[in-house]
Coordinates of C-alpha atoms (C1' of nucleotides) in Angstrom, one line a residue:
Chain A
X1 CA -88.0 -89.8 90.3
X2 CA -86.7 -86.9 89.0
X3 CA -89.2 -84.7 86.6
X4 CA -88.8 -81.9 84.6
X5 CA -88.1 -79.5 87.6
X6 CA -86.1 -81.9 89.2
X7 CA -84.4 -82.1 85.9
X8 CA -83.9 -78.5 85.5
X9 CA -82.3 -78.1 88.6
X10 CA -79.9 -80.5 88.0
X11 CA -78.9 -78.7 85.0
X12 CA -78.6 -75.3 86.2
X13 CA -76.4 -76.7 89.1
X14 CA -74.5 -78.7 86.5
X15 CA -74.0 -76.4 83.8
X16 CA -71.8 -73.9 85.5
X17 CA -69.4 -76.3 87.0
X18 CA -69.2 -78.5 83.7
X19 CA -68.9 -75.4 81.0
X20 CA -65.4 -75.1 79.5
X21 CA -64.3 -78.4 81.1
X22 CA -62.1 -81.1 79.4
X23 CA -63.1 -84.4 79.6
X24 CA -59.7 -86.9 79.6
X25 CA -60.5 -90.0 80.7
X26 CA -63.9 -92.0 80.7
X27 CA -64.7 -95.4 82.4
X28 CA -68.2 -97.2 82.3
X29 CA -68.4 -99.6 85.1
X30 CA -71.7 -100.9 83.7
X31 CA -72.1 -101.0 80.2
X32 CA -75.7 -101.4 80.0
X33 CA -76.4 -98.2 80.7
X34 CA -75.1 -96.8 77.2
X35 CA -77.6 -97.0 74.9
X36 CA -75.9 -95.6 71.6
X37 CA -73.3 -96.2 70.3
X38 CA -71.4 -99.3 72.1
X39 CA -69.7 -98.7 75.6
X40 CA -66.5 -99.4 74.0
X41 CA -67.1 -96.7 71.6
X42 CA -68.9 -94.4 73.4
X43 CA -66.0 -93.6 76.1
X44 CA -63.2 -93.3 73.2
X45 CA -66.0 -90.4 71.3
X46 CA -66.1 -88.9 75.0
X47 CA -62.7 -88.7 76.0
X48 CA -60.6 -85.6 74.6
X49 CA -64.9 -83.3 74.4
X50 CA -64.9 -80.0 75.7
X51 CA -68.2 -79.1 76.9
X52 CA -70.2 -76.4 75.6
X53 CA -73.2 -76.4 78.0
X54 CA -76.1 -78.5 78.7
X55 CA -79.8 -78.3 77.8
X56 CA -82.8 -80.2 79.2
X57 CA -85.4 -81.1 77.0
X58 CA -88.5 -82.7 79.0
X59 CA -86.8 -85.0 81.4
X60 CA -83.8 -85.5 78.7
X61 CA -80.1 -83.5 79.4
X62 CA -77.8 -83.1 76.2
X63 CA -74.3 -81.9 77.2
X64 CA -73.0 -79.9 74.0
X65 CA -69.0 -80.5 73.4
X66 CA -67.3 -77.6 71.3
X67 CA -66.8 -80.2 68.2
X68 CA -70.7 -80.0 67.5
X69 CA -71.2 -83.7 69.3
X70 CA -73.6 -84.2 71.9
X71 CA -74.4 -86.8 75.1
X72 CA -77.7 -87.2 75.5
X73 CA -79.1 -88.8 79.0
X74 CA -82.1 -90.0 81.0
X75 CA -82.2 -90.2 84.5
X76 CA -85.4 -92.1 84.8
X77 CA -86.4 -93.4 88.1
X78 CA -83.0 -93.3 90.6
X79 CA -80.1 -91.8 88.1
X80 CA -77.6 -88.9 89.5
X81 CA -75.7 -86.8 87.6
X82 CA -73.0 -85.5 89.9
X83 CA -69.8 -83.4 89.6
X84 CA -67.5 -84.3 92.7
X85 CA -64.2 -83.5 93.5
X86 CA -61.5 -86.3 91.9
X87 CA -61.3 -87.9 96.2
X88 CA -64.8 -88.0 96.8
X89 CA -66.4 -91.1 98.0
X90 CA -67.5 -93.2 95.4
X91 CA -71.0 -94.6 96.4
X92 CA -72.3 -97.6 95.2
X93 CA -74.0 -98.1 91.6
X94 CA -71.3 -95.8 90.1
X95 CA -71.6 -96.9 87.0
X96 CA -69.7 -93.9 84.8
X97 CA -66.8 -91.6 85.7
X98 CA -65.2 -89.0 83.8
X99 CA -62.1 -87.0 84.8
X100 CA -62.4 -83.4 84.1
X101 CA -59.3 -81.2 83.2
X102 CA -60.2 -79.3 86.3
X103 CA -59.4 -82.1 88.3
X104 CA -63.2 -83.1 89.2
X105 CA -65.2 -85.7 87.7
X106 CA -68.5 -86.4 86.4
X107 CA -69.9 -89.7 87.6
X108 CA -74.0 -91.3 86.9
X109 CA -74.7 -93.2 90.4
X110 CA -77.9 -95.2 89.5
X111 CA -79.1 -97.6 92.0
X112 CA -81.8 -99.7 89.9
X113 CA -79.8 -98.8 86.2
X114 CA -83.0 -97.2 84.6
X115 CA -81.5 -94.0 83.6
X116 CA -79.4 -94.5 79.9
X117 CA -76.9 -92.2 77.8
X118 CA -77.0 -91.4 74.1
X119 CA -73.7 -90.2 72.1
X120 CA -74.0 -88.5 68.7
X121 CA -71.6 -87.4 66.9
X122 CA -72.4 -83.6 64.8
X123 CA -73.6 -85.3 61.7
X124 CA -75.8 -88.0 63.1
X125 CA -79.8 -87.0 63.6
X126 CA -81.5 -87.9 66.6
X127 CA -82.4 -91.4 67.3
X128 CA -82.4 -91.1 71.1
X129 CA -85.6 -93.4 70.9
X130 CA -88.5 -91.1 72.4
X131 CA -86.6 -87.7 72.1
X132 CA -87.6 -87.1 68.4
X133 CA -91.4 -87.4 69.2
X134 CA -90.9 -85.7 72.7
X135 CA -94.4 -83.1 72.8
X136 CA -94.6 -79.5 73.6
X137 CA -92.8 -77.7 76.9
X138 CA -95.0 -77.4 79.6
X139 CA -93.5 -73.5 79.4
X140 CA -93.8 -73.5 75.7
X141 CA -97.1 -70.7 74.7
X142 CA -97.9 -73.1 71.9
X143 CA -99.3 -75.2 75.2
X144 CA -103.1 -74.2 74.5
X145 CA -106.2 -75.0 76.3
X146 CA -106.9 -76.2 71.9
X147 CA -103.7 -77.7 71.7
X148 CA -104.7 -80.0 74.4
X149 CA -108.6 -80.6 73.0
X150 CA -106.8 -81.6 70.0
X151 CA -104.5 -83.9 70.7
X152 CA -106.4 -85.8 73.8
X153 CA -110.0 -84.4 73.3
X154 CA -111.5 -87.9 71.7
X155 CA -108.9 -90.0 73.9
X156 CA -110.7 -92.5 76.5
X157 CA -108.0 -92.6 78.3
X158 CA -107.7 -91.4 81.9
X159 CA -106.2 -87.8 81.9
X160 CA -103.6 -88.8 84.6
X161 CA -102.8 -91.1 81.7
X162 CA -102.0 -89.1 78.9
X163 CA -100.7 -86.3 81.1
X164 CA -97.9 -89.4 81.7
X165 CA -97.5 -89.5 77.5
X166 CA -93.9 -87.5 76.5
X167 CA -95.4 -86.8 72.6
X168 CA -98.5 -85.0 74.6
X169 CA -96.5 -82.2 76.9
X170 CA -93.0 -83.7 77.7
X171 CA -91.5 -83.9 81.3
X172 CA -94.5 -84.4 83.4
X173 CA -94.4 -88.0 85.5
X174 CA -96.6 -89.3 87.9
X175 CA -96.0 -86.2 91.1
X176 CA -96.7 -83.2 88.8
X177 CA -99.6 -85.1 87.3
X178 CA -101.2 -85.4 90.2
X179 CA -100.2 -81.7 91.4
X180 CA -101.0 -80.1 87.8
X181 CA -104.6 -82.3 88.6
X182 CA -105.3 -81.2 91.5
X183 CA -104.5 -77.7 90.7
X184 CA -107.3 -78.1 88.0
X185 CA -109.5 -79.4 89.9
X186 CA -110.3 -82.1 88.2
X187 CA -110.4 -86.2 89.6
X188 CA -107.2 -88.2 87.9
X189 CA -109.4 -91.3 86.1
X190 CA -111.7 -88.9 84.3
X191 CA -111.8 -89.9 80.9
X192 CA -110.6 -87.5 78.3
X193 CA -113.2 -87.3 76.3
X194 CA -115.4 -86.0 79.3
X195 CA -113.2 -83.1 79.9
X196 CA -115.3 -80.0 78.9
X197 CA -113.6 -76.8 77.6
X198 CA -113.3 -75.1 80.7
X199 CA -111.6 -78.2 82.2
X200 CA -109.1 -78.0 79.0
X201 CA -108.6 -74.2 79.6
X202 CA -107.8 -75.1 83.0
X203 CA -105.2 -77.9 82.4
X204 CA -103.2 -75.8 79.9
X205 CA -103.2 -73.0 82.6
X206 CA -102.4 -75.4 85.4
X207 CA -99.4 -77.3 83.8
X208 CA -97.7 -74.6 83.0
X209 CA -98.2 -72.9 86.8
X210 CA -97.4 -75.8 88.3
X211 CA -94.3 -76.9 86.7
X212 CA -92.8 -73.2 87.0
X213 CA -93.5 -73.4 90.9
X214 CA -92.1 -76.8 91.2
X215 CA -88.6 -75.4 89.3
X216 CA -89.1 -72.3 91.6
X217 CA -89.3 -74.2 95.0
X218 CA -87.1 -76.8 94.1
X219 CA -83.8 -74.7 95.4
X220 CA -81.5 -76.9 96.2
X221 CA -78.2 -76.0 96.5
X222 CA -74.9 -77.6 94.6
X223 CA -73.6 -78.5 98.1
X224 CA -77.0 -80.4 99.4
X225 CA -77.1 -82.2 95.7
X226 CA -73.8 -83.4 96.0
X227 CA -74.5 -84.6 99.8
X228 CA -77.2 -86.8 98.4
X229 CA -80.2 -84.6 99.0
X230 CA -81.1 -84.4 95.3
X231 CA -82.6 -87.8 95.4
X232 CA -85.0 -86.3 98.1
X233 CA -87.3 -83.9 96.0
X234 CA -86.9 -81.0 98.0
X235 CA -90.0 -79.9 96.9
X236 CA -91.8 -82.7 98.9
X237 CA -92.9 -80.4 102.0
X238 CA -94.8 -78.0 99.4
X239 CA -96.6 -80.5 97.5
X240 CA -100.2 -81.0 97.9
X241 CA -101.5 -84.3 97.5
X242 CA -98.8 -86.1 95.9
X243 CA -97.5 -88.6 98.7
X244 CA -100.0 -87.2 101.1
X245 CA -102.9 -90.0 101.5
X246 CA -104.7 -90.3 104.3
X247 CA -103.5 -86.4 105.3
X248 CA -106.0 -83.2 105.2
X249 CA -106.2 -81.5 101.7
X250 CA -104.8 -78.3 102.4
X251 CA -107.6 -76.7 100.8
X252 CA -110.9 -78.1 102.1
X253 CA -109.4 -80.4 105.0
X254 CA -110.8 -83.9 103.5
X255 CA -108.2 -86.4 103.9
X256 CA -106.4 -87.0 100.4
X257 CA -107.3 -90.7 98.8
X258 CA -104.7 -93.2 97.1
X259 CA -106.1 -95.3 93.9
X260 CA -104.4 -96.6 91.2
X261 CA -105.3 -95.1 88.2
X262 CA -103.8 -96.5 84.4
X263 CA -101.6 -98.6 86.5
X264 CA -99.3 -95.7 88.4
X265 CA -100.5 -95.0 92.5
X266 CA -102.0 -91.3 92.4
X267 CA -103.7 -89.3 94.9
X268 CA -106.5 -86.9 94.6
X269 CA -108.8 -85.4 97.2
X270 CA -111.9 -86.3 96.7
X271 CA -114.1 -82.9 97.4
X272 CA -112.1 -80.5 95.8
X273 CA -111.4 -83.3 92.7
X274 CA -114.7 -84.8 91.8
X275 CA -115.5 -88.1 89.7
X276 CA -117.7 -87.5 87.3
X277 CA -119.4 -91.0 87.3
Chain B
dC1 C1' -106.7 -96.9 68.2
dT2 C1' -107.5 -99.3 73.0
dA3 C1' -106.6 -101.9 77.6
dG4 C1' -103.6 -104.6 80.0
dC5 C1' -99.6 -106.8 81.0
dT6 C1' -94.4 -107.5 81.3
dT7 C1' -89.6 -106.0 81.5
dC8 C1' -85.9 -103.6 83.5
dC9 C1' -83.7 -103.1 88.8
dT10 C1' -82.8 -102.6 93.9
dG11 C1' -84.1 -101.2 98.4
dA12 C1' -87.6 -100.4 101.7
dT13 C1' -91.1 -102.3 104.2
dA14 C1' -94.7 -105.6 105.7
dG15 C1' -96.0 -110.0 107.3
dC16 C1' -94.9 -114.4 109.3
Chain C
dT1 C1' -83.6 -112.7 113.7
dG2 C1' -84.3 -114.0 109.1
dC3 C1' -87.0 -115.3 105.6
dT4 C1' -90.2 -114.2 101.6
dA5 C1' -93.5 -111.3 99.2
dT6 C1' -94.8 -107.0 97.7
dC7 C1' -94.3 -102.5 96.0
dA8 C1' -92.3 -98.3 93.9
dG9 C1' -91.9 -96.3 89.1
dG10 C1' -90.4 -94.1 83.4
dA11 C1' -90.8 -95.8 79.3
dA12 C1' -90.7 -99.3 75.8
dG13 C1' -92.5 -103.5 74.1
dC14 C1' -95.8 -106.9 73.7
dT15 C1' -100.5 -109.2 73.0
dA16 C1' -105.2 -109.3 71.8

DNA sequence: CTAGCTTCCTGATAGC
DNA sequence: TGCTATCAGGAAGCTA
């Protein structure tokens, strides 16, 4: 499930080989994963776009055409944005292609048809549902140990939780929660309104840390994400405790636990992250 | 506002 | 071997 370092990468791998291309000739083999405007429409306002460049916002990528339009997508759980030359083998769950006037294409493989796209044309606002209440960049300095105390300080909610809510901080899903969690030190079902200000100092320092090392380590390569690999998070060998119960903590050596907390599977250790009850 | 549940999907895996 | 059940998860939508 790609998150926003997963995302990233995608889009610095992307941008380069998509900047200055034509696109002249779209077909949706699924329709359902357009979410705005209709298929039908969407692949007419797509053919005949030059593309501009692409941005990433959270766990959201806009491709930018010359005309002012933009395509907006979601990967969610199992999507794949590739660029592949025009003979490549098509893999199952293709579900869009797009010729390029380079003679490569663009095709979305999406095995469980989570992941959706969003056209806009230059004078239509926003309405890619979530994207106009998406919450601060984890990179963004505006990401404050008070920024956090106000927004989640009187919250009862697990913190794993609302580290999972896109209006709080956008692009952090359930690895980098536990990661940016362990980091702080502090045990994933703690309420929020236990947190003290040292644990909210903490956080804001942690999320930010974390997420730039997960975009750091995650180098994989345009070759390996074409083969496939980017569905394997390359950053899985570095990570601490995410995917890692019943393993050693590589900090104090107690072996990592699994419970689910707010309904998603997380792992904590249970020394070096204390429950406060 | 909250907790808790369901939906969307397929593939991997566990149990029989 | 082949069947069924369970689980994984981002985000929205629903109920109470």
């Amino acid at each position: 499930m790609p998150e926003l370092p997963e995302v990233e990468t995608i889009r610095r791998i992307i941008e380069p080989q998509l900047a200055g291309q034509t696109i002249l000739h779209v077909t949706i083999n699924n329709p359902q994963i357009v979410a705005y405007p209709e298929a039908e429409a969407f692949e007419k306002l797509l053919t005949g776009q030059m593309v501009k460049g692409i941005s990433r916002r959270g766990k959201f990528l806009t491709v930018h055409f010359e005309s002012g339009d933009r395509m907006t997508l979601h990967l969610r759980m199992t999507g794949q944005l590739l660029v592949t030359p025009s003979d490549y083998p098509v893999e199952k769950h293709t579900h869009l292609v797009a010729e390029l006037s380079g003679g490569r294409q663009i095709r979305y493989v999406d095995v469980r048809r989570f992941g959706r796209f969003w056209y806009l044309k230059a004078c239509e606002p926003d309405i890619v549902t979530g994207r106009e209440q998406l919450g601060l960049e984890p990179l963004d300095d505006a990401l404050t140990a008070d920024y956090l105390k106000i927004r989640l300080g009187g919250r009862r909610k697990a913190i794993k939780e609302m580290l999972h809510d896109q209006s709080i901080v956008a692009g952090i899903g359930n690895i980098y929660s536990d990661e940016v969690l362990f980091a702080a030190g502090i045990y994933p079902g703690t309420k929020c309104d236990a947190l003290s200000d040292a644990d909210w100092q903490c956080l804001a320092i942690k999320i930010s840390t974390i997420i730039l090392w997960g975009i750091e380590t995650n180098q994989t390569t345009p070759e390996e994400y074409l083969a496939g690999k980017g569905k394997e998070y390359r950053n899985t060998p570095v990570l601490r405790v995410y995917g890692r119960a019943g393993r050693p903590c590589t900090t104090c050596g107690q072996t990592i636990e699994k419970a689910t907390i707010g309904g998603r599977t997380s792992c904590y250790c249970p020394n070096c992250q204390r429950n406060p009850l």
